[in-house]
């Protein structure tokens, strides 16, 4: 039996909300689907307008109820009500009256007790994200390790030369940030066929400004591109090549800090009367300065400074054209320092300065939900609401990693119900818009590789299946499609194995191409709603639904009991069964429910 199949449901997708980009004052129809067996006799929608709750009685949508648009059979009753978007973020929930009493339905699920507003559904009235972001599949490139053009350039004094195919990456200790493999931007151009064949349409580059490290987060300038990468002309060649394919290109900006060799900081530190002095935090008694986590090569920017507020947006605007947007490094700390908490103000400022067509996605390694839905970041790197629960559910036996994305104690082993609870907890505290524009990543240049976490191809591909089918924007760290391994972020930055066949897991590569190809082919996987149908220790089942289709996804980490499909079905991926969800695993399977 599918445990949750009989529960009333609503989400923020077009199947349940008539207008996904409302403006202030607009009227929006919201819908709820309730199985008849749930015994719902009346529905009221509670909105909060200017801080005060208001109730609107819903009516049965007779046409939708009789037409059976969902594919779940004739036993669903659809309710609808029209509400007004009064505030930039308008919260709402459903009060269900049943024979057993009152029940609330929020984005966190059904509860039979009163609860706070933090899991209410949200309508967001600010300028929507660029339309292309909802369809994107992002491919992350660490430029030093992706591809080389063969151009000969003199090395800086800080660089530790390494051979692309013979020298393994130093995972920790001396030399980690100095090891230099020589990837450049023209080298990225050479391998765009691979990126596009994978199904990705958005290339995200980690920093490309000059610096004294291979990661370049210690920028020595924002007004030029690192000559080691080919300079500004190479960026323009890459931008042209990406755009000719109908793809997009994103940069990486540090709004929290710059490098200690950056002209802004060298001016500030050399002259107490320099205008740039206000751009940083200096102790008036000692002259010492604030830096990111005390790392003195990364002096922290002071967002109370008018110069910071004018110069940083100018940097982001300068590189638009080749770039279509930015990933914002350390977004969670930007504008925060002691009593200062300016992050929302900064995010909104940058979004206004960049304009409506430019993507702005925030790095946040834990709980980003409080930083979204306020006219700032379009989404976040969803480590907390996706990466962490997937890792805990699919971690391999005997895994020994010292930290769990910064949390001491390694990666805990949790079952499917706990993983689902985490996913739902994070998703319930952001709008549907922020959720679908956040990056769902299995790993990155800052983490161990997913293959190392899972310990096997089979579990890796279950994780990939979740990434390809759940709401949100998939983000792939270059090399994971080959099954590359790595015990931490540094170790994960392995040069791409273009000439190392032994390091290419072609079965994994084929699965990436097939599953992302399926995501491209099926609108419900990009724009459909999400309804959780089942969870047990080893098995998660959910449906992605639109007006046109319903896809059912089964993710198993281990064998278990077969379950019945909730109606006639057609196999779509990795199955031939039409009546049953098989019990073997690990496996990811997809069906189309017949209407």
Coordinates of C-alpha atoms in Angstrom, one line a residue:
X1 CA 0.0 0.0 0.0
X2 CA 1.2 3.5 -0.8
X3 CA 1.1 5.2 2.6
X4 CA 0.3 8.8 1.6
X5 CA -1.8 8.2 -1.6
X6 CA -5.0 9.0 0.3
X7 CA -3.9 12.3 1.7
X8 CA -5.3 15.7 0.5
X9 CA -2.7 17.6 -1.4
X10 CA -1.6 21.1 -2.6
X11 CA 1.7 22.5 -3.9
X12 CA 2.8 25.7 -5.6
X13 CA 2.8 24.3 -9.2
X14 CA 0.6 25.3 -12.0
X15 CA -1.7 22.4 -11.4
X16 CA -2.7 23.9 -8.1
X17 CA -2.0 27.7 -8.5
X18 CA -3.5 29.7 -11.4
X19 CA -0.8 32.3 -11.5
X20 CA 2.9 31.5 -10.7
X21 CA 4.1 35.1 -11.2
X22 CA 1.4 37.2 -9.5
X23 CA 1.7 41.0 -8.9
X24 CA 0.5 42.9 -5.9
X25 CA -3.3 43.1 -5.9
X26 CA -3.8 40.3 -8.3
X27 CA -6.4 37.5 -7.6
X28 CA -5.1 34.0 -7.7
X29 CA -7.0 30.7 -7.6
X30 CA -5.6 28.0 -5.4
X31 CA -6.8 24.4 -5.5
X32 CA -6.8 21.5 -3.2
X33 CA -7.3 17.8 -4.2
X34 CA -8.9 15.6 -1.5
X35 CA -9.6 11.9 -1.9
X36 CA -13.2 11.2 -1.1
X37 CA -11.9 8.7 1.5
X38 CA -10.4 11.5 3.5
X39 CA -13.9 12.7 4.4
X40 CA -13.3 16.4 3.8
X41 CA -16.7 18.2 4.1
X42 CA -15.5 21.8 3.8
X43 CA -12.3 23.8 3.1
X44 CA -11.3 27.3 4.1
X45 CA -8.1 29.0 2.8
X46 CA -6.4 31.1 5.5
X47 CA -4.3 34.0 4.2
X48 CA -2.3 36.5 6.2
X49 CA -2.9 40.0 5.0
X50 CA -0.8 42.8 6.6
X51 CA -0.2 40.5 9.5
X52 CA -3.8 39.5 10.1
X53 CA -5.3 36.1 9.3
X54 CA -8.3 36.1 6.9
X55 CA -10.4 33.1 5.8
X56 CA -12.0 32.4 2.4
X57 CA -14.4 29.5 1.9
X58 CA -13.5 27.2 -0.9
X59 CA -16.0 25.6 -3.2
X60 CA -15.9 22.3 -5.1
X61 CA -14.6 22.6 -8.6
X62 CA -17.2 20.5 -10.3
X63 CA -15.6 20.5 -13.7
X64 CA -12.2 19.4 -12.5
X65 CA -13.7 16.9 -10.1
X66 CA -15.7 15.3 -12.8
X67 CA -13.1 15.4 -15.6
X68 CA -10.5 13.4 -13.6
X69 CA -7.6 15.4 -14.8
X70 CA -5.1 13.9 -12.4
X71 CA -5.1 10.3 -13.5
X72 CA -5.7 9.0 -10.0
X73 CA -9.3 7.8 -10.7
X74 CA -12.7 9.3 -10.0
X75 CA -12.3 9.4 -6.2
X76 CA -10.8 12.8 -5.9
X77 CA -12.7 16.0 -5.0
X78 CA -11.1 19.3 -6.1
X79 CA -11.7 22.4 -4.1
X80 CA -10.8 26.0 -5.1
X81 CA -10.8 29.5 -3.8
X82 CA -9.7 32.9 -5.0
X83 CA -7.3 34.9 -2.8
X84 CA -5.7 38.3 -3.1
X85 CA -1.9 38.9 -3.2
X86 CA -1.8 41.7 -0.7
X87 CA 1.9 41.5 0.4
X88 CA 5.1 40.8 -1.5
X89 CA 5.0 37.4 0.2
X90 CA 1.5 36.3 0.8
X91 CA 1.2 33.2 3.1
X92 CA -1.7 30.8 3.0
X93 CA -2.8 27.4 4.3
X94 CA -5.9 25.2 4.1
X95 CA -8.3 24.4 7.0
X96 CA -10.0 21.1 6.3
X97 CA -13.2 20.1 8.1
X98 CA -13.7 16.4 8.3
X99 CA -15.9 14.0 10.3
X100 CA -12.9 13.5 12.6
X101 CA -12.4 17.2 13.2
X102 CA -10.3 20.1 11.9
X103 CA -7.0 19.5 10.0
X104 CA -4.5 22.0 8.7
X105 CA -2.7 21.5 5.4
X106 CA 0.5 23.5 5.0
X107 CA 3.6 22.9 2.8
X108 CA 4.8 20.8 5.7
X109 CA 1.9 18.4 5.4
X110 CA -1.2 17.6 7.3
X111 CA -1.5 18.3 11.1
X112 CA -4.3 18.0 13.5
X113 CA -3.0 20.7 15.8
X114 CA -2.3 24.5 15.5
X115 CA 1.1 25.5 14.3
X116 CA 3.2 28.5 13.4
X117 CA 3.2 30.1 10.0
X118 CA 6.7 29.1 8.9
X119 CA 5.5 26.2 6.8
X120 CA 2.6 28.1 5.1
X121 CA 2.4 28.1 1.3
X122 CA 3.6 31.3 -0.3
X123 CA 2.7 33.4 -3.2
X124 CA 5.6 35.7 -4.2
X125 CA 4.9 39.0 -6.0
X126 CA 8.3 40.3 -6.8
X127 CA 9.9 40.1 -10.3
X128 CA 10.1 36.4 -11.3
X129 CA 13.4 34.8 -12.1
X130 CA 14.5 34.6 -15.8
X131 CA 12.2 32.2 -17.5
X132 CA 15.0 30.0 -18.7
X133 CA 16.1 29.1 -15.2
X134 CA 13.1 26.8 -14.6
X135 CA 14.3 24.5 -17.4
X136 CA 18.0 24.6 -16.7
X137 CA 20.4 21.8 -16.0
X138 CA 23.6 23.3 -14.6
X139 CA 27.1 21.9 -15.1
X140 CA 29.8 23.2 -12.7
X141 CA 33.3 23.6 -14.0
X142 CA 36.4 24.2 -11.9
X143 CA 38.5 25.9 -14.7
X144 CA 41.9 24.6 -13.6
X145 CA 40.7 21.0 -13.9
X146 CA 38.3 20.8 -16.8
X147 CA 40.2 21.3 -20.1
X148 CA 43.3 22.7 -21.6
X149 CA 43.7 24.6 -24.9
X150 CA 47.5 23.9 -25.1
X151 CA 48.4 27.6 -24.9
X152 CA 51.8 28.2 -23.3
X153 CA 51.8 30.8 -20.5
X154 CA 54.4 31.7 -17.9
X155 CA 53.4 30.4 -14.5
X156 CA 53.2 32.7 -11.4
X157 CA 55.5 32.2 -8.5
X158 CA 52.8 30.7 -6.3
X159 CA 51.9 27.8 -8.7
X160 CA 52.9 24.2 -8.1
X161 CA 52.9 22.6 -11.6
X162 CA 51.1 19.2 -11.8
X163 CA 50.7 16.7 -14.6
X164 CA 47.1 16.4 -15.8
X165 CA 47.0 12.6 -16.0
X166 CA 49.8 11.4 -13.8
X167 CA 49.9 13.6 -10.6
X168 CA 47.0 12.9 -8.2
X169 CA 45.3 15.8 -6.5
X170 CA 46.7 16.7 -3.1
X171 CA 43.7 16.4 -0.8
X172 CA 44.9 18.4 2.2
X173 CA 47.9 20.1 3.7
X174 CA 50.6 22.2 2.0
X175 CA 50.2 22.8 -1.7
X176 CA 46.4 22.2 -1.9
X177 CA 45.6 25.6 -3.2
X178 CA 48.8 26.0 -5.2
X179 CA 48.7 22.8 -7.3
X180 CA 48.2 23.9 -10.8
X181 CA 47.0 21.7 -13.7
X182 CA 46.6 24.4 -16.4
X183 CA 43.0 24.2 -17.4
X184 CA 41.7 27.4 -19.2
X185 CA 38.6 28.9 -20.8
X186 CA 39.5 27.8 -24.3
X187 CA 39.8 24.3 -22.9
X188 CA 36.2 24.6 -21.8
X189 CA 35.2 25.5 -25.3
X190 CA 36.9 22.3 -26.6
X191 CA 34.6 20.1 -24.5
X192 CA 31.2 21.9 -24.8
X193 CA 30.0 18.9 -26.9
X194 CA 30.4 16.7 -23.9
X195 CA 28.4 19.2 -21.7
X196 CA 25.6 19.5 -24.2
X197 CA 25.4 15.8 -24.8
X198 CA 24.9 15.3 -21.1
X199 CA 21.8 17.4 -21.3
X200 CA 23.1 20.4 -19.5
X201 CA 22.3 23.8 -20.9
X202 CA 24.0 26.1 -18.3
X203 CA 27.7 26.2 -17.6
X204 CA 28.7 27.6 -14.2
X205 CA 32.4 28.5 -13.8
X206 CA 34.0 28.9 -10.4
X207 CA 36.0 32.2 -10.1
X208 CA 37.9 33.4 -13.2
X209 CA 39.5 36.5 -11.8
X210 CA 43.2 36.7 -11.1
X211 CA 44.3 35.4 -7.7
X212 CA 47.1 33.7 -5.9
X213 CA 45.4 30.2 -5.7
X214 CA 44.0 27.6 -8.1
X215 CA 40.4 28.2 -6.7
X216 CA 40.6 32.0 -7.2
X217 CA 38.3 32.9 -4.4
X218 CA 41.0 35.3 -3.2
X219 CA 40.5 37.7 -6.1
X220 CA 43.3 40.1 -6.8
X221 CA 41.1 42.1 -9.2
X222 CA 37.5 42.1 -10.4
X223 CA 38.2 44.2 -13.5
X224 CA 40.0 41.6 -15.6
X225 CA 40.0 37.9 -16.3
X226 CA 43.0 35.8 -15.1
X227 CA 45.6 35.7 -17.9
X228 CA 46.3 32.1 -16.9
X229 CA 42.7 31.3 -18.2
X230 CA 43.2 33.3 -21.4
X231 CA 42.0 36.7 -20.3
X232 CA 38.9 38.7 -21.3
X233 CA 39.1 37.5 -24.9
X234 CA 38.9 33.9 -23.9
X235 CA 35.9 34.6 -21.8
X236 CA 34.2 36.3 -24.8
X237 CA 35.1 33.3 -27.0
X238 CA 33.6 31.0 -24.4
X239 CA 30.5 33.1 -24.0
X240 CA 30.0 33.2 -27.8
X241 CA 30.5 29.4 -28.1
X242 CA 28.0 28.8 -25.2
X243 CA 25.4 31.2 -26.6
X244 CA 25.7 29.8 -30.1
X245 CA 24.5 26.5 -28.7
X246 CA 21.5 28.1 -27.0
X247 CA 23.1 27.6 -23.6
X248 CA 23.9 30.0 -20.7
X249 CA 27.1 30.9 -18.8
X250 CA 27.3 31.8 -15.1
X251 CA 30.1 33.3 -13.1
X252 CA 31.1 33.1 -9.5
X253 CA 31.4 36.2 -7.4
X254 CA 32.6 36.7 -3.8
X255 CA 30.4 39.4 -2.3
X256 CA 31.6 38.6 1.2
X257 CA 35.3 39.2 0.7
X258 CA 38.1 39.8 -1.8
X259 CA 41.7 38.8 -1.8
X260 CA 44.4 40.6 0.3
X261 CA 46.2 41.6 -2.9
X262 CA 43.1 43.3 -4.4
X263 CA 43.6 47.0 -5.1
X264 CA 40.6 47.9 -2.9
X265 CA 42.3 46.2 0.1
X266 CA 45.9 47.3 -0.6
X267 CA 44.7 50.9 -0.7
X268 CA 42.8 50.5 2.5
X269 CA 45.5 48.8 4.4
X270 CA 48.3 51.2 3.3
X271 CA 46.5 54.4 4.1
X272 CA 44.1 55.0 7.0
X273 CA 42.7 58.0 5.2
X274 CA 42.1 56.1 1.9
X275 CA 38.5 56.1 0.8
X276 CA 38.7 52.3 0.5
X277 CA 39.3 52.1 4.3
X278 CA 35.5 52.1 4.8
X279 CA 35.1 49.1 2.6
X280 CA 36.6 46.8 5.2
X281 CA 36.4 46.2 9.0
X282 CA 39.5 47.6 10.7
X283 CA 40.0 47.6 14.5
X284 CA 40.6 51.3 15.4
X285 CA 43.0 50.3 18.1
X286 CA 45.1 47.6 16.6
X287 CA 44.6 48.2 12.9
X288 CA 43.8 44.5 12.4
X289 CA 41.0 43.6 10.0
X290 CA 38.1 41.2 9.8
X291 CA 38.6 38.2 7.4
X292 CA 36.5 35.2 6.4
X293 CA 36.9 32.7 9.2
X294 CA 40.1 34.5 10.2
X295 CA 41.8 33.6 6.9
X296 CA 43.8 36.8 6.4
X297 CA 44.1 36.4 2.6
X298 CA 40.3 37.0 2.5
X299 CA 39.4 40.4 4.0
X300 CA 35.7 40.8 4.6
X301 CA 33.7 43.5 2.8
X302 CA 31.7 46.0 4.8
X303 CA 28.3 46.4 3.2
X304 CA 27.5 49.6 5.2
X305 CA 30.1 51.2 2.9
X306 CA 28.7 53.3 0.0
X307 CA 31.8 52.3 -2.0
X308 CA 31.1 48.6 -1.6
X309 CA 27.4 49.2 -2.5
X310 CA 28.5 50.9 -5.7
X311 CA 31.6 49.0 -6.7
X312 CA 30.4 45.4 -6.2
X313 CA 27.2 45.7 -8.4
X314 CA 29.4 47.5 -11.0
X315 CA 31.6 44.4 -11.1
X316 CA 28.6 42.1 -11.6
X317 CA 27.2 44.3 -14.4
X318 CA 30.5 44.6 -16.2
X319 CA 30.7 41.0 -17.2
X320 CA 27.2 40.6 -18.4
X321 CA 27.1 39.7 -22.0
X322 CA 29.5 36.8 -21.8
X323 CA 27.8 35.9 -18.5
X324 CA 24.1 35.4 -18.0
X325 CA 24.2 35.5 -14.2
X326 CA 26.1 34.7 -11.0
X327 CA 26.5 32.2 -8.3
X328 CA 27.2 34.2 -5.2
X329 CA 29.9 32.7 -3.0
X330 CA 29.4 32.8 0.8
X331 CA 26.0 34.5 0.3
X332 CA 24.9 33.4 3.8
X333 CA 27.7 35.6 5.4
X334 CA 27.4 38.6 2.9
X335 CA 26.3 41.7 4.9
X336 CA 26.4 39.9 8.2
X337 CA 28.9 40.9 10.8
X338 CA 28.1 41.1 14.5
X339 CA 25.2 43.4 14.9
X340 CA 24.9 44.0 11.2
X341 CA 22.4 41.8 9.4
X342 CA 22.2 43.3 5.9
X343 CA 22.0 40.1 3.8
X344 CA 18.4 40.6 2.6
X345 CA 19.1 44.3 1.8
X346 CA 22.3 43.3 -0.2
X347 CA 20.6 40.5 -2.1
X348 CA 17.7 42.8 -3.1
X349 CA 20.2 45.6 -4.1
X350 CA 22.2 43.2 -6.4
X351 CA 19.0 41.9 -8.0
X352 CA 17.7 45.4 -8.7
X353 CA 21.1 46.4 -10.1
X354 CA 21.4 43.4 -12.4
X355 CA 17.9 43.6 -13.8
X356 CA 15.2 41.0 -14.4
X357 CA 17.0 38.8 -17.0
X358 CA 20.0 37.9 -14.9
X359 CA 20.3 34.8 -12.7
X360 CA 21.4 35.2 -9.1
X361 CA 21.8 32.0 -7.0
X362 CA 23.2 32.0 -3.5
X363 CA 25.7 29.6 -1.9
X364 CA 24.4 28.5 1.5
X365 CA 25.6 25.3 3.1
X366 CA 23.0 24.8 5.8
X367 CA 19.5 26.5 6.2
X368 CA 19.0 29.1 3.4
X369 CA 15.2 29.3 3.8
X370 CA 15.3 32.5 5.8
X371 CA 17.3 34.2 3.1
X372 CA 14.8 33.5 0.2
X373 CA 11.5 35.0 -1.0
X374 CA 12.4 38.6 -0.3
X375 CA 13.2 40.0 -3.7
X376 CA 16.8 38.9 -3.5
X377 CA 18.4 35.6 -4.4
X378 CA 16.4 33.6 -7.0
X379 CA 17.4 30.3 -5.3
X380 CA 20.1 28.6 -3.3
X381 CA 22.5 25.7 -3.5
X382 CA 20.2 23.4 -1.7
X383 CA 22.8 21.5 0.4
X384 CA 20.5 21.3 3.4
X385 CA 17.3 20.3 1.7
X386 CA 18.6 17.9 -0.9
X387 CA 22.3 17.0 -0.7
X388 CA 22.4 16.1 3.0
X389 CA 19.2 13.9 3.1
X390 CA 20.3 12.1 -0.1
X391 CA 23.7 11.4 1.4
X392 CA 22.3 10.1 4.7
X393 CA 19.9 7.8 2.9
X394 CA 22.3 6.5 0.2
X395 CA 25.6 6.5 2.0
X396 CA 27.6 3.3 1.4
X397 CA 28.6 0.8 4.1
X398 CA 31.8 1.5 5.9
X399 CA 31.9 5.1 4.7
X400 CA 34.5 7.0 6.8
X401 CA 34.4 10.8 6.1
X402 CA 35.5 13.0 9.0
X403 CA 32.8 15.6 8.4
X404 CA 29.3 15.8 7.0
X405 CA 29.4 19.0 4.9
X406 CA 31.0 20.7 7.9
X407 CA 29.1 18.8 10.6
X408 CA 31.4 16.7 12.8
X409 CA 30.9 13.0 13.1
X410 CA 30.8 11.9 9.5
X411 CA 27.7 11.1 7.4
X412 CA 25.0 9.5 9.6
X413 CA 23.1 6.6 8.3
X414 CA 19.3 7.4 8.1
X415 CA 16.3 5.7 6.6
X416 CA 14.0 6.9 4.0
X417 CA 11.4 8.3 6.4
X418 CA 14.1 10.5 8.0
X419 CA 15.5 11.6 4.6
X420 CA 12.0 12.5 3.4
X421 CA 11.3 14.4 6.7
X422 CA 14.4 16.5 6.0
X423 CA 13.5 17.2 2.3
X424 CA 10.0 18.3 3.3
X425 CA 11.1 20.3 6.2
X426 CA 13.3 22.5 4.0
X427 CA 10.9 22.7 1.1
X428 CA 8.1 23.7 3.4
X429 CA 10.0 26.8 4.5
X430 CA 10.5 28.4 1.1
X431 CA 8.1 29.3 -1.7
X432 CA 7.6 26.9 -4.6
X433 CA 9.3 29.5 -6.8
X434 CA 12.5 29.4 -4.7
X435 CA 12.5 25.7 -4.5
X436 CA 12.3 25.1 -8.2
X437 CA 15.0 27.7 -8.9
X438 CA 17.4 26.3 -6.2
X439 CA 20.2 24.0 -7.3
X440 CA 19.8 20.3 -6.4
X441 CA 23.3 19.0 -6.2
X442 CA 24.8 15.6 -5.3
X443 CA 28.3 17.1 -4.8
X444 CA 30.4 20.1 -5.7
X445 CA 34.0 21.4 -5.7
X446 CA 33.5 21.9 -1.9
X447 CA 32.4 18.4 -1.0
X448 CA 33.3 14.7 -1.4
X449 CA 32.1 13.1 -4.6
X450 CA 28.8 11.3 -4.6
X451 CA 30.5 8.1 -5.8
X452 CA 32.6 8.2 -2.7
X453 CA 29.6 8.8 -0.4
X454 CA 27.5 6.0 -1.9
X455 CA 30.4 3.6 -2.5
X456 CA 28.7 2.0 -5.6
X457 CA 27.4 2.8 -9.0
X458 CA 24.0 1.4 -8.1
X459 CA 23.4 3.8 -5.2
X460 CA 25.0 6.7 -7.2
X461 CA 22.4 6.1 -9.9
X462 CA 19.6 6.2 -7.4
X463 CA 20.9 9.5 -6.2
X464 CA 21.1 10.7 -9.8
X465 CA 17.5 9.6 -10.4
X466 CA 16.3 11.7 -7.5
X467 CA 18.3 14.7 -8.8
X468 CA 16.8 14.3 -12.3
X469 CA 13.2 13.9 -11.2
X470 CA 12.6 16.0 -8.1
X471 CA 11.7 19.7 -8.3
X472 CA 14.6 22.1 -8.4
X473 CA 17.5 22.7 -10.8
X474 CA 20.0 19.8 -11.2
X475 CA 23.6 20.9 -10.8
X476 CA 26.3 18.5 -11.8
X477 CA 29.9 18.9 -10.7
X478 CA 32.1 18.1 -13.8
X479 CA 33.4 14.5 -13.5
X480 CA 30.7 13.0 -11.4
X481 CA 29.1 11.7 -14.7
X482 CA 32.3 9.5 -15.0
X483 CA 32.0 8.2 -11.5
X484 CA 35.0 10.2 -10.2
X485 CA 35.8 9.9 -6.5
X486 CA 37.0 12.3 -3.8
X487 CA 37.1 12.3 0.0
X488 CA 36.8 16.1 0.3
X489 CA 36.4 19.2 -1.8
X490 CA 40.1 19.5 -2.7
X491 CA 40.4 15.8 -3.5
X492 CA 37.2 16.0 -5.6
X493 CA 38.8 18.5 -8.0
X494 CA 40.3 15.8 -10.1
X495 CA 41.3 16.8 -13.7
X496 CA 38.8 15.5 -16.2
X497 CA 39.7 12.0 -17.5
X498 CA 39.5 12.9 -21.2
X499 CA 42.6 10.7 -21.9
X500 CA 42.2 8.2 -19.0
X501 CA 39.7 5.6 -20.2
X502 CA 40.2 3.6 -16.9
X503 CA 38.7 6.5 -15.0
X504 CA 35.6 6.7 -17.2
X505 CA 32.6 4.8 -15.9
X506 CA 30.7 4.7 -19.2
X507 CA 27.6 3.1 -17.7
X508 CA 27.3 6.0 -15.3
X509 CA 27.8 8.5 -18.1
X510 CA 25.1 6.7 -20.1
X511 CA 22.7 7.0 -17.2
X512 CA 23.3 10.7 -16.8
X513 CA 22.6 11.2 -20.5
X514 CA 19.4 9.1 -20.3
X515 CA 18.0 10.6 -17.1
X516 CA 18.7 14.2 -18.0
X517 CA 17.4 13.5 -21.5
X518 CA 14.2 12.3 -19.9
X519 CA 14.0 15.4 -17.8
X520 CA 14.3 17.5 -20.9
X521 CA 11.6 15.4 -22.7
X522 CA 9.1 15.4 -19.9
X523 CA 7.6 18.8 -18.9
X524 CA 6.2 17.3 -15.7
X525 CA 9.7 16.7 -14.4
X526 CA 10.6 20.4 -14.8
X527 CA 7.3 22.2 -14.2
X528 CA 5.0 19.6 -12.5
X529 CA 3.9 19.5 -8.9
X530 CA 5.2 17.0 -6.3
X531 CA 3.1 14.6 -4.4
X532 CA 4.8 12.2 -2.0
X533 CA 3.1 8.8 -2.1
X534 CA 5.2 6.5 0.0
X535 CA 8.2 6.3 2.3
X536 CA 9.7 3.5 4.3
X537 CA 13.3 2.7 5.3
X538 CA 14.5 1.7 1.9
X539 CA 11.9 3.1 -0.6
X540 CA 10.6 6.5 -1.7
X541 CA 7.7 7.0 -4.1
X542 CA 6.4 10.3 -5.5
X543 CA 4.5 11.7 -8.4
X544 CA 5.3 14.6 -10.7
X545 CA 2.0 16.0 -12.0
X546 CA 0.9 18.5 -14.6
X547 CA -2.4 19.1 -16.4
X548 CA -1.1 16.9 -19.2
X549 CA 0.6 14.0 -17.4
X550 CA 1.5 12.2 -14.2
X551 CA 4.8 10.5 -13.8
X552 CA 5.4 8.1 -10.9
X553 CA 9.0 7.7 -9.6
X554 CA 10.2 4.9 -7.4
X555 CA 13.6 5.1 -5.7
X556 CA 14.8 2.0 -3.8
X557 CA 18.1 1.8 -2.0
X558 CA 17.6 -1.9 -1.2
X559 CA 15.2 -4.8 -1.9
X560 CA 11.8 -4.7 -0.3
X561 CA 8.2 -5.7 -0.7
X562 CA 6.6 -5.0 -4.1
X563 CA 3.9 -2.3 -4.0
X564 CA 0.9 -1.9 -6.3
X565 CA 0.9 1.0 -8.8
X566 CA -2.0 3.4 -8.1
X567 CA -3.7 2.7 -11.5
X568 CA -3.0 1.8 -15.1
X569 CA 0.6 2.7 -16.0
X570 CA 3.1 2.7 -18.9
X571 CA 6.8 2.1 -18.2
X572 CA 9.0 5.1 -18.9
X573 CA 12.4 4.2 -17.4
X574 CA 14.1 1.0 -16.1
X575 CA 11.0 -1.2 -15.8
X576 CA 8.6 -3.3 -17.8
X577 CA 6.0 -3.8 -15.0
X578 CA 2.6 -2.2 -15.5
X579 CA 0.8 -3.2 -12.3
X580 CA 3.5 -3.4 -9.6
X581 CA 6.4 -1.4 -8.2
X582 CA 9.0 -4.2 -8.1
X583 CA 10.8 -5.1 -4.9
X584 CA 14.4 -5.5 -6.2
X585 CA 16.9 -2.7 -5.7
X586 CA 18.9 -0.5 -5.6
X587 CA 16.9 0.9 -8.5
X588 CA 15.2 4.0 -9.9
X589 CA 12.1 3.5 -12.0
X590 CA 9.6 5.7 -13.7
X591 CA 6.0 5.1 -15.0
X592 CA 3.5 7.3 -16.8
X593 CA 0.1 6.9 -15.2
X594 CA -2.6 6.3 -17.8
X595 CA -5.5 8.7 -17.9

